[in-house]
PDB file of C-alpha atoms in Angstrom:
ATOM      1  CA  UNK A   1      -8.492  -3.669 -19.606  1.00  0.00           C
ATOM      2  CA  UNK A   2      -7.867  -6.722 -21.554  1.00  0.00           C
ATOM      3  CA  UNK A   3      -9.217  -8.645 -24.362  1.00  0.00           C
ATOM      4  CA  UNK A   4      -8.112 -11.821 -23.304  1.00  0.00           C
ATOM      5  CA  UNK A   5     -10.392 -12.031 -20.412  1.00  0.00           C
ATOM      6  CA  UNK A   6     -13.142  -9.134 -20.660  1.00  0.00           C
ATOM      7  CA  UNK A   7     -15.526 -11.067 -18.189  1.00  0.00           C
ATOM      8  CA  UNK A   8     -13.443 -11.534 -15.226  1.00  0.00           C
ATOM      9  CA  UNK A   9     -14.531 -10.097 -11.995  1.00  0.00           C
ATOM     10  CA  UNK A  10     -12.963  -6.533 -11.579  1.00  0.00           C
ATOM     11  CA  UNK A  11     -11.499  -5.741  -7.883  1.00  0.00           C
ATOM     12  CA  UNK A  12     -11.493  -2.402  -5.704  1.00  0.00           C
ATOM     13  CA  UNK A  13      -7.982  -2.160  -6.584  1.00  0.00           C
ATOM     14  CA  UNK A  14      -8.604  -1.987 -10.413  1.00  0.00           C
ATOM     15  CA  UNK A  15     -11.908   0.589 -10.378  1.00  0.00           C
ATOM     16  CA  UNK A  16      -9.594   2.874  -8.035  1.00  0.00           C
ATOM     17  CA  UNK A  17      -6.826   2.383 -10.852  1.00  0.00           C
ATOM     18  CA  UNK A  18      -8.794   3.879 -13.302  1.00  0.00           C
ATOM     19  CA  UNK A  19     -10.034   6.263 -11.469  1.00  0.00           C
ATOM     20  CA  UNK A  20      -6.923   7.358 -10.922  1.00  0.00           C
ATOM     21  CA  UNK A  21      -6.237   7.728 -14.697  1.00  0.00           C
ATOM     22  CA  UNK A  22      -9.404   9.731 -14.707  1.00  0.00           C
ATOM     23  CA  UNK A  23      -8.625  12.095 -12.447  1.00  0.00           C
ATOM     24  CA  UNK A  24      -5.271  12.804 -14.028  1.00  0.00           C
ATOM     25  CA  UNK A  25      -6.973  13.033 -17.071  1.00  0.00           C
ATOM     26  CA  UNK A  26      -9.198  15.742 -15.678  1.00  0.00           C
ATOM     27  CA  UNK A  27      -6.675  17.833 -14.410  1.00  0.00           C
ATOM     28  CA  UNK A  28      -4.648  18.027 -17.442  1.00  0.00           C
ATOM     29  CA  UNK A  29      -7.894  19.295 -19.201  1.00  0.00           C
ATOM     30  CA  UNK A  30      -8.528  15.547 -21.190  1.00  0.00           C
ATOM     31  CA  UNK A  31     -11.874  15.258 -19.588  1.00  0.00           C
ATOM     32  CA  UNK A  32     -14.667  17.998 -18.421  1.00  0.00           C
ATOM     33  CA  UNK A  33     -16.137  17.880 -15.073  1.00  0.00           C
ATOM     34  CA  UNK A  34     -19.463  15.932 -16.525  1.00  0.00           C
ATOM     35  CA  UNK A  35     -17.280  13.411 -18.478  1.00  0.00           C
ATOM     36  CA  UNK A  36     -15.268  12.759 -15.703  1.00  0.00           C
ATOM     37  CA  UNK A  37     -18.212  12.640 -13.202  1.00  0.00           C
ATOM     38  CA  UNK A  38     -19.842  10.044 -15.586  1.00  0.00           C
ATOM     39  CA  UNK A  39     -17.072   7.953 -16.243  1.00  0.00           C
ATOM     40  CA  UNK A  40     -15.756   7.758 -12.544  1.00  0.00           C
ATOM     41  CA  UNK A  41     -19.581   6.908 -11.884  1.00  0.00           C
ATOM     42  CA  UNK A  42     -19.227   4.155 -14.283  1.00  0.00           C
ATOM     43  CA  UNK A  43     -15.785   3.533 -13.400  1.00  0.00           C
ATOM     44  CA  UNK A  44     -17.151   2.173  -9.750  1.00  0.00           C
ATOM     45  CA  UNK A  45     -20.025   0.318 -10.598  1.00  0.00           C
ATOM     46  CA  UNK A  46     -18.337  -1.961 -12.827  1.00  0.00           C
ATOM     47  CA  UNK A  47     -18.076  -5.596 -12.485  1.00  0.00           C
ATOM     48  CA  UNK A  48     -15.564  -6.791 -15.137  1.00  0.00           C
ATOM     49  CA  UNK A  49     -13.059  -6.167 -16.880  1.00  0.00           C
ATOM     50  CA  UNK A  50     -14.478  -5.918 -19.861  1.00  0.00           C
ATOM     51  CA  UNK A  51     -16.594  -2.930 -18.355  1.00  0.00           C
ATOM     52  CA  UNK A  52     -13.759  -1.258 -17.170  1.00  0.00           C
ATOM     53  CA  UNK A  53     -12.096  -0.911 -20.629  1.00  0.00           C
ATOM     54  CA  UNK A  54     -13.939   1.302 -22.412  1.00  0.00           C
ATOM     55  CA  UNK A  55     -13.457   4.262 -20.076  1.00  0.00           C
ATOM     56  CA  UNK A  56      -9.800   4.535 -20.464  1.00  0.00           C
ATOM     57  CA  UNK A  57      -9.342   3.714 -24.280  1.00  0.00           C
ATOM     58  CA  UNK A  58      -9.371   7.026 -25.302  1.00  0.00           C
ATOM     59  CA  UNK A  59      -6.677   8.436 -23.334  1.00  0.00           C
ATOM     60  CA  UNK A  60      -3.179   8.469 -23.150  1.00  0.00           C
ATOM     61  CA  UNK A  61      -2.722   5.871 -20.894  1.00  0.00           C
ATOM     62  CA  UNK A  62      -4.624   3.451 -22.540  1.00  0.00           C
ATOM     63  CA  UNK A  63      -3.055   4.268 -25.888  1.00  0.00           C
ATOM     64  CA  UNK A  64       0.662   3.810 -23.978  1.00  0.00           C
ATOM     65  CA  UNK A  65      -0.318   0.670 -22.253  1.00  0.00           C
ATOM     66  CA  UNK A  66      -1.389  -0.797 -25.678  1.00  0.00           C
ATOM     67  CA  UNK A  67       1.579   0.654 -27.754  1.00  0.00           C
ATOM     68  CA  UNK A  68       3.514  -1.255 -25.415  1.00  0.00           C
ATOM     69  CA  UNK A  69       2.075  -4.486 -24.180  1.00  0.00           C
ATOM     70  CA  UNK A  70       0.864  -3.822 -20.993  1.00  0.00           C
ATOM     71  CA  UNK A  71      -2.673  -3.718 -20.983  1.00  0.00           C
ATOM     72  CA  UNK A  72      -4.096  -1.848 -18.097  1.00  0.00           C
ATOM     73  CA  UNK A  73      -5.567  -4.956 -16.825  1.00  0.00           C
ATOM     74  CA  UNK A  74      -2.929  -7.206 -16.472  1.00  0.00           C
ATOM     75  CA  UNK A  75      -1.006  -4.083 -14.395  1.00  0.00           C
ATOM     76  CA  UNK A  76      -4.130  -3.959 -12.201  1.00  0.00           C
ATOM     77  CA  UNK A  77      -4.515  -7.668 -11.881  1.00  0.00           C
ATOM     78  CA  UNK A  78      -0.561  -7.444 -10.332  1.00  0.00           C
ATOM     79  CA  UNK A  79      -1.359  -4.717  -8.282  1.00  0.00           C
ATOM     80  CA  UNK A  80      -4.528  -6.248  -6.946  1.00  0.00           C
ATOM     81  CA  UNK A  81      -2.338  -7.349  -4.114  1.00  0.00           C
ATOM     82  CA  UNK A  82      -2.024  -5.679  -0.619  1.00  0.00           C
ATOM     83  CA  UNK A  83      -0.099  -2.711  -0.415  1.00  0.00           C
ATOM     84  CA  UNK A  84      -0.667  -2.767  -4.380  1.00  0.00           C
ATOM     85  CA  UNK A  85      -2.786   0.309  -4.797  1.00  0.00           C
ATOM     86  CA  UNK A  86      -1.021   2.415  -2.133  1.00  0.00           C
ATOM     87  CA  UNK A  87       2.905   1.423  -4.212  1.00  0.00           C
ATOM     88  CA  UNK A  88       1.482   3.011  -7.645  1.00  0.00           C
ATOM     89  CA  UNK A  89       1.818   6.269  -5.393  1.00  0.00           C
ATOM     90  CA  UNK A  90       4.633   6.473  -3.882  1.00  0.00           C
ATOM     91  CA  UNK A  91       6.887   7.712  -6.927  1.00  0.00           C
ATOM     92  CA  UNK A  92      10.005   8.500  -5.761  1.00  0.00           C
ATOM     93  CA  UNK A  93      12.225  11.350  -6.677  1.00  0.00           C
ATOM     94  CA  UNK A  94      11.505  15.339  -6.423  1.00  0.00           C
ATOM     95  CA  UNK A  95       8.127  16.692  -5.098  1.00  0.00           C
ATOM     96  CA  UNK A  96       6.340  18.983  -7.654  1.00  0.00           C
ATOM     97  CA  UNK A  97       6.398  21.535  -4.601  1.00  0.00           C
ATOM     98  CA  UNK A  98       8.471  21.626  -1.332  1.00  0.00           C
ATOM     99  CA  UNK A  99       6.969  25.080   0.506  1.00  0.00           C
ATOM    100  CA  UNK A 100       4.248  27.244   0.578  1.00  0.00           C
ATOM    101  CA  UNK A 101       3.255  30.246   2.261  1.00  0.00           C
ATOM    102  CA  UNK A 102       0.409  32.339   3.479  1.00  0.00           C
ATOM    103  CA  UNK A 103       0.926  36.062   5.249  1.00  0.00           C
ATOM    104  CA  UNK A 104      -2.217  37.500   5.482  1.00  0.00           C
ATOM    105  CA  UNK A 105      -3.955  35.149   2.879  1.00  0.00           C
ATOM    106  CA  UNK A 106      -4.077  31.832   2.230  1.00  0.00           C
ATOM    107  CA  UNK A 107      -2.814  29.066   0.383  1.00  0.00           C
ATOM    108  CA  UNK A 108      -3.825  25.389  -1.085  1.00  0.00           C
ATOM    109  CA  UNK A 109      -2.046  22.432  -2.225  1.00  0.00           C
ATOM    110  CA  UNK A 110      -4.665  19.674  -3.443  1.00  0.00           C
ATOM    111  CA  UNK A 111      -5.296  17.127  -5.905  1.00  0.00           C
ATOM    112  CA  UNK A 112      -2.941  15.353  -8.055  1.00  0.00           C
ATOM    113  CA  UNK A 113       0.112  16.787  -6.736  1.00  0.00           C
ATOM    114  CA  UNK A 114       3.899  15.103  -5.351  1.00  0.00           C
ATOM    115  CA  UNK A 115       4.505  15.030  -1.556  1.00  0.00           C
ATOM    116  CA  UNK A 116       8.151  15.400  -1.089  1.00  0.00           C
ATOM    117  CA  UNK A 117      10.062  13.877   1.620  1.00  0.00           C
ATOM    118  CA  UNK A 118       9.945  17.244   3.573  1.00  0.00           C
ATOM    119  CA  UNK A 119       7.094  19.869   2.926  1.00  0.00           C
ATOM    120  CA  UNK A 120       7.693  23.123   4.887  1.00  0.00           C
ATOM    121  CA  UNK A 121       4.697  25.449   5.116  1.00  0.00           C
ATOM    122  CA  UNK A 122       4.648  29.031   6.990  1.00  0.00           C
ATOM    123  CA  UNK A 123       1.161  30.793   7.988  1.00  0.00           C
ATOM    124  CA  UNK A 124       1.207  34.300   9.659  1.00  0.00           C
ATOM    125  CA  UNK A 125      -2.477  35.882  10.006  1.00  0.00           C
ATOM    126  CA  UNK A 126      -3.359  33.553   7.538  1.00  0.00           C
ATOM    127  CA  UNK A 127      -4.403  29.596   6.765  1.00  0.00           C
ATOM    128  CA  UNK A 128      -3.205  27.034   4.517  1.00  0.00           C
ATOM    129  CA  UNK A 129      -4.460  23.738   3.654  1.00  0.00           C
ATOM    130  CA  UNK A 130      -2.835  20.427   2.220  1.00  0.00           C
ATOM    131  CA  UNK A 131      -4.388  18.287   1.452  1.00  0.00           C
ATOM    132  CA  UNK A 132      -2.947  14.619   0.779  1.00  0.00           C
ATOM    133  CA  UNK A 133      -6.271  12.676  -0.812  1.00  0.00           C
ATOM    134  CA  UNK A 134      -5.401  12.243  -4.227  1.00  0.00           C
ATOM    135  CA  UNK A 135      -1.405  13.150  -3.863  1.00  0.00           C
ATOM    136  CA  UNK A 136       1.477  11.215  -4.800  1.00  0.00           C
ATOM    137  CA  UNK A 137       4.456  10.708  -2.584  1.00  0.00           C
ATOM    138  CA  UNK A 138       8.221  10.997  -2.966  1.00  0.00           C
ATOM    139  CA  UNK A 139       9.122   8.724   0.295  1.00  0.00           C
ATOM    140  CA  UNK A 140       7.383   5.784   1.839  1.00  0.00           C
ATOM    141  CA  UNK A 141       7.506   8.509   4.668  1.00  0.00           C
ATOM    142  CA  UNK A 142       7.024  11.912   4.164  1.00  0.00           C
ATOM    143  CA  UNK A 143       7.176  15.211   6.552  1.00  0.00           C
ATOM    144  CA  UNK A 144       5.298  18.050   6.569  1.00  0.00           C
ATOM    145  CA  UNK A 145       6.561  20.772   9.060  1.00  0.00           C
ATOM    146  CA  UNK A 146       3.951  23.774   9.720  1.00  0.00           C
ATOM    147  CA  UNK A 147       4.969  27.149  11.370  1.00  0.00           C
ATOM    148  CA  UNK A 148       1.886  28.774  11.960  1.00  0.00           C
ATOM    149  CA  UNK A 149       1.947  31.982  14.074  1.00  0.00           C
ATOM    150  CA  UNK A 150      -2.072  33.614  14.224  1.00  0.00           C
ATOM    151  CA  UNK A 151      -2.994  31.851  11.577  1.00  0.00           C
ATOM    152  CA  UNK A 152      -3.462  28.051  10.973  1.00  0.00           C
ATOM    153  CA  UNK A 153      -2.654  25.056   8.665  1.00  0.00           C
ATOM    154  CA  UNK A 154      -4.870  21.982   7.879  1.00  0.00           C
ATOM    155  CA  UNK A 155      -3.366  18.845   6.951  1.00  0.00           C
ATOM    156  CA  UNK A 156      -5.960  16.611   4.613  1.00  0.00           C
ATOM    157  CA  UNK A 157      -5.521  12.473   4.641  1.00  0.00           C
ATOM    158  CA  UNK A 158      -6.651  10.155   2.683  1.00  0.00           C
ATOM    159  CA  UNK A 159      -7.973   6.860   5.191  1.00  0.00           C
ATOM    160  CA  UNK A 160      -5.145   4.217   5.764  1.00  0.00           C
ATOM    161  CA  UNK A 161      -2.185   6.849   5.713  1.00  0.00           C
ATOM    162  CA  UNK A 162       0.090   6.538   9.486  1.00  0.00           C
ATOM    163  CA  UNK A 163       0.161   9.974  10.948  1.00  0.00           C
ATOM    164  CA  UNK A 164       2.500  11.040  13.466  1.00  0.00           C
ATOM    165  CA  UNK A 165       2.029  14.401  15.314  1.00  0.00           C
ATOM    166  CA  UNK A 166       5.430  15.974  16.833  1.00  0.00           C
ATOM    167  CA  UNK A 167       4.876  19.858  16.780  1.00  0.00           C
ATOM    168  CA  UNK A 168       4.829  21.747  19.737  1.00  0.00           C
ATOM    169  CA  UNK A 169       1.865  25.092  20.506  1.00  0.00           C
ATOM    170  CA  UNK A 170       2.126  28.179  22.449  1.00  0.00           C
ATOM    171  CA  UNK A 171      -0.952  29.389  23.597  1.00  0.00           C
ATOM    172  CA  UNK A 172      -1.733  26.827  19.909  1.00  0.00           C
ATOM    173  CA  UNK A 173      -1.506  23.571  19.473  1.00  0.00           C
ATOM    174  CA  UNK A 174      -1.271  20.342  17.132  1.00  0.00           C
ATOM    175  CA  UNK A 175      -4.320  18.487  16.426  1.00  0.00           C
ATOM    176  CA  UNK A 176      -3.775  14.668  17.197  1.00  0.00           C
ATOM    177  CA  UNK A 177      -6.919  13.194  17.008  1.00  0.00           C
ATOM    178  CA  UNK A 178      -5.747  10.808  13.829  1.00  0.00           C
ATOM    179  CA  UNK A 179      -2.877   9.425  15.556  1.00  0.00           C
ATOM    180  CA  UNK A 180      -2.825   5.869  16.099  1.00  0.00           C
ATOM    181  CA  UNK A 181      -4.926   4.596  13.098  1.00  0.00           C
ATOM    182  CA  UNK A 182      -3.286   1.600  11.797  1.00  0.00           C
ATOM    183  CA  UNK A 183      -1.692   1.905   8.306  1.00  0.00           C
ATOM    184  CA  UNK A 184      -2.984  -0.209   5.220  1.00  0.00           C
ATOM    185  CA  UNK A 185      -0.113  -2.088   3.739  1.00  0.00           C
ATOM    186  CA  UNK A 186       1.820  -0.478   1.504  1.00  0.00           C
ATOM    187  CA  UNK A 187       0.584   3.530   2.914  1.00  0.00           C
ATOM    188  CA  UNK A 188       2.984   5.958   3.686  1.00  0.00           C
ATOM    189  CA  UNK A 189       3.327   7.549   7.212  1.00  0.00           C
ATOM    190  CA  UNK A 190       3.081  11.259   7.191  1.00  0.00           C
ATOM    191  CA  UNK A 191       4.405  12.987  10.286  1.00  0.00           C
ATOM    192  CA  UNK A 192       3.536  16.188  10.906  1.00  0.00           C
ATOM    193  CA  UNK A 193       6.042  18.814  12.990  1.00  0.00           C
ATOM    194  CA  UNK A 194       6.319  22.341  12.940  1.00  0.00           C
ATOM    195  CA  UNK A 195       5.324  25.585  15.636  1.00  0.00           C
ATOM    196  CA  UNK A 196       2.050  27.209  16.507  1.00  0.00           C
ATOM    197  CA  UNK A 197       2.073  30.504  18.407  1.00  0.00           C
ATOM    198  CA  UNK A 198      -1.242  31.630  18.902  1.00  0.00           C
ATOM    199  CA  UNK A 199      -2.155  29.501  16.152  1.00  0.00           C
ATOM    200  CA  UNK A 200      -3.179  26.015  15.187  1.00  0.00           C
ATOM    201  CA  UNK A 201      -2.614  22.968  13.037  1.00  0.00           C
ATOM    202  CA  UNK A 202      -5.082  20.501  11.905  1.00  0.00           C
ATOM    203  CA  UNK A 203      -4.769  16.990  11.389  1.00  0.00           C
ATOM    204  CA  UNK A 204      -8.135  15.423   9.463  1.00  0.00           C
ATOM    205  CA  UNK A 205      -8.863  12.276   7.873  1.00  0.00           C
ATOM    206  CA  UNK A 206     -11.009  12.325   4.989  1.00  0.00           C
ATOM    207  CA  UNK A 207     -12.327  10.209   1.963  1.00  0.00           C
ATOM    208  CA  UNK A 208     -12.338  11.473  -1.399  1.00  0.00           C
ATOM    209  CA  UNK A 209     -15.094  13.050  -3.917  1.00  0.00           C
ATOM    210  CA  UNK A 210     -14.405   9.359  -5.496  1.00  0.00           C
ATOM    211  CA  UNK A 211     -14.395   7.175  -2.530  1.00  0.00           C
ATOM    212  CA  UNK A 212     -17.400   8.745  -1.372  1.00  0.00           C
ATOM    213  CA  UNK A 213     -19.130   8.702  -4.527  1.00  0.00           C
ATOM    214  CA  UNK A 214     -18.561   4.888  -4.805  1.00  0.00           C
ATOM    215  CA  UNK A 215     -19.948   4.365  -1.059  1.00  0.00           C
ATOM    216  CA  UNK A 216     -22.419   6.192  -2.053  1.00  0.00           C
ATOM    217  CA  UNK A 217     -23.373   3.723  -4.941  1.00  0.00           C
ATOM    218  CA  UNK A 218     -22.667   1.043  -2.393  1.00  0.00           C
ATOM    219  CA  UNK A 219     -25.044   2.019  -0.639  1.00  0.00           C
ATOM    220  CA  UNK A 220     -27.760   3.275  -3.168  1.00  0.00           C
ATOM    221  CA  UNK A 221     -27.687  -0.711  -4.602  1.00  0.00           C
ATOM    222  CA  UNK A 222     -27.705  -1.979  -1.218  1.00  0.00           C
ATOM    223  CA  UNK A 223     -31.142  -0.296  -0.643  1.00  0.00           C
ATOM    224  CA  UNK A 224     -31.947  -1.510  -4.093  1.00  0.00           C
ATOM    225  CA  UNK A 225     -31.255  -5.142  -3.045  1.00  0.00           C
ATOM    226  CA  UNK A 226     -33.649  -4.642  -0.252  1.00  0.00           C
ATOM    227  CA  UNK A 227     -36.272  -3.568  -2.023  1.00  0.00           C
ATOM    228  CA  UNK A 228     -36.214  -6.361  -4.338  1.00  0.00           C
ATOM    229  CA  UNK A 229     -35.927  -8.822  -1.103  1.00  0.00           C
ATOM    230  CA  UNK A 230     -38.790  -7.279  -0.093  1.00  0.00           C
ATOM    231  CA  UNK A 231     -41.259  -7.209  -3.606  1.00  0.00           C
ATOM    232  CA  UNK A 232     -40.218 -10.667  -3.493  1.00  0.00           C
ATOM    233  CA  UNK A 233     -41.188 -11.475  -0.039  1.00  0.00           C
ATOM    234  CA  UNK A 234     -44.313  -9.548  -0.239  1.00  0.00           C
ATOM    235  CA  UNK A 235     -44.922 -11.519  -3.983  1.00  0.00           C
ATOM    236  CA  UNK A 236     -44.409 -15.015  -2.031  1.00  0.00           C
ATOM    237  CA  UNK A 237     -46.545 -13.849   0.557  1.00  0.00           C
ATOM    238  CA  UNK A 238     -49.448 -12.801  -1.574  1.00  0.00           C
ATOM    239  CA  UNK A 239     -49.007 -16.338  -3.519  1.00  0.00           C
ATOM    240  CA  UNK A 240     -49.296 -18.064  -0.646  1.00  0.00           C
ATOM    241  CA  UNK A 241     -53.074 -16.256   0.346  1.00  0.00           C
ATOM    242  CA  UNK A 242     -53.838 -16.658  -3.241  1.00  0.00           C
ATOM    243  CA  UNK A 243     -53.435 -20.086  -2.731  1.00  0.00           C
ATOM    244  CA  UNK A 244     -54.693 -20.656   0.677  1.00  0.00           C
ATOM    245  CA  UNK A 245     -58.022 -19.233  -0.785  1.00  0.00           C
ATOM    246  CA  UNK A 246     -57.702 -21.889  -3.864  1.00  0.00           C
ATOM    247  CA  UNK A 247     -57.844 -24.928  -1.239  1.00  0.00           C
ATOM    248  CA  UNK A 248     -60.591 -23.100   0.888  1.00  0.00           C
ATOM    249  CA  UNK A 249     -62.688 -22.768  -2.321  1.00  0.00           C
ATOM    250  CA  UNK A 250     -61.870 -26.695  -3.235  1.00  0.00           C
ATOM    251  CA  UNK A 251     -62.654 -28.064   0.511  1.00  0.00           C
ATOM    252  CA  UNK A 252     -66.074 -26.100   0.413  1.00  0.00           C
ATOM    253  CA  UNK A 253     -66.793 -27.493  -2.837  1.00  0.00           C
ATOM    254  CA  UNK A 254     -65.608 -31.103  -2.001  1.00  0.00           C
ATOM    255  CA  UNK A 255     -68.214 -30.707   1.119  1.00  0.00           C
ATOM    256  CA  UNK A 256     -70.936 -29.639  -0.871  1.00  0.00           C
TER     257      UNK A 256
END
């Protein structure tokens, strides 16, 4: 974040930023679990800037950002912009993994992790899942083709990601309950091909541990906010019999 202006008003845009930072952080063993759980907790209910800052200073990032320059909170200010949030992820170049199989077991690709522009996945009496929440992509449109023959394959979205269902089942089929949501500016479009023979593929749309921790909070200040509407209401309310019973007391003794 940035000196210059510590109190101005922090957007969605720039929490998510950080919290970005903090889960890469996590995964490349920077942070524990209960840092990173506090500081993503933090990381959402800031306001400012200025309360932003602190939670990134200590890691590489922050250091590289400074070394050169950039503070972190003029990039998110420029970001802060639609499409902004969803450009940061779409990388370009190689994916950091183009296939994965399952024969009789199983197999995951989740978290931080690069979507190339064609991810080719094979399940046979087995299950696989990919999941796209807190992935990077290669291509501002990506394909992921399943083959999954007695065995399944669920595909994992993040909300405001296109998806485009093309594969065809055999006594299977291709889920495509999540086609036609309208893309957020900026999100890739993930299509989703492939062959299921007594089998199935999965499309679902899901929020992440993040997003859902910050609607959480959302919501947990909301109900806060209503309980102080209401203390005050019931305060104004108990004023005004307080002093109804003043002027009662005051007419009865004026009539005395």
């Amino acid at each position: 974040m940035t000196d210059e202006a510590p109190e101005l008003r922090a957007s969605d845009a720039d929490r998510e930023r950080v919290a970005e930072v903090l889960r890469d952080a996590l995964a490349e063993g920077r942070l524990d679990m209960e840092e990173f759980d506090e500081r993503l907790e933090a990381a959402y209910k800031a306001r400012t800037y200025g309360e932003l800052a602190p939670l990134t200073r200590d890691l590489p990032a922050g250091r590289h950002a400074t070394a050169t320059g950039t503070d972190p909170a003029v990039s998110l200010r420029k970001e802060a912009v639609p499409g902004g949030g969803w450009g940061g992820r779409i990388v370009g170049g190689e994916g950091s993994s183009s296939w994965a199989v399952a024969i009789m077991s199983g197999f995951q690709r989740k978290g931080t992790w690069t979507v190339p522009k064609r991810f080719t996945c094979f399940a046979f009496w087995g299950g696989g899942e990919i999941d796209l929440r807190e992935a990077n992509f290669a291509d501002g449109e990506v394909e992921i083709n399943c083959v999954a023959i007695m065995g399944g394959v669920e595909v994992i979205v993040p909300p405001g990601v296109e998806v485009v269902v093309r594969g065809i089942g055999i006594m299977g089929g291709f889920d495509h309950r999540e086609e036609g949501v309208p893309r957020e500016p900026g999100a890739p479009r993930v299509i989703v091909t492939g062959f299921a023979f007594w089998g199935g593929v999965g499309v679902e749309r899901k929020l992440t541990k993040a997003e859902r921790l910050r609607q959480k909070e959302e919501r947990r200040q909301e109900k806060l906010e209503r309980r102080a509407q209401r203390r005050e209401l019931q305060a104004a309310r108990r004023e005004e019999r307080r002093q109804d019973r003043v002027f009662r007391r005051e007419e009865h003794w004026e009539d005395r």
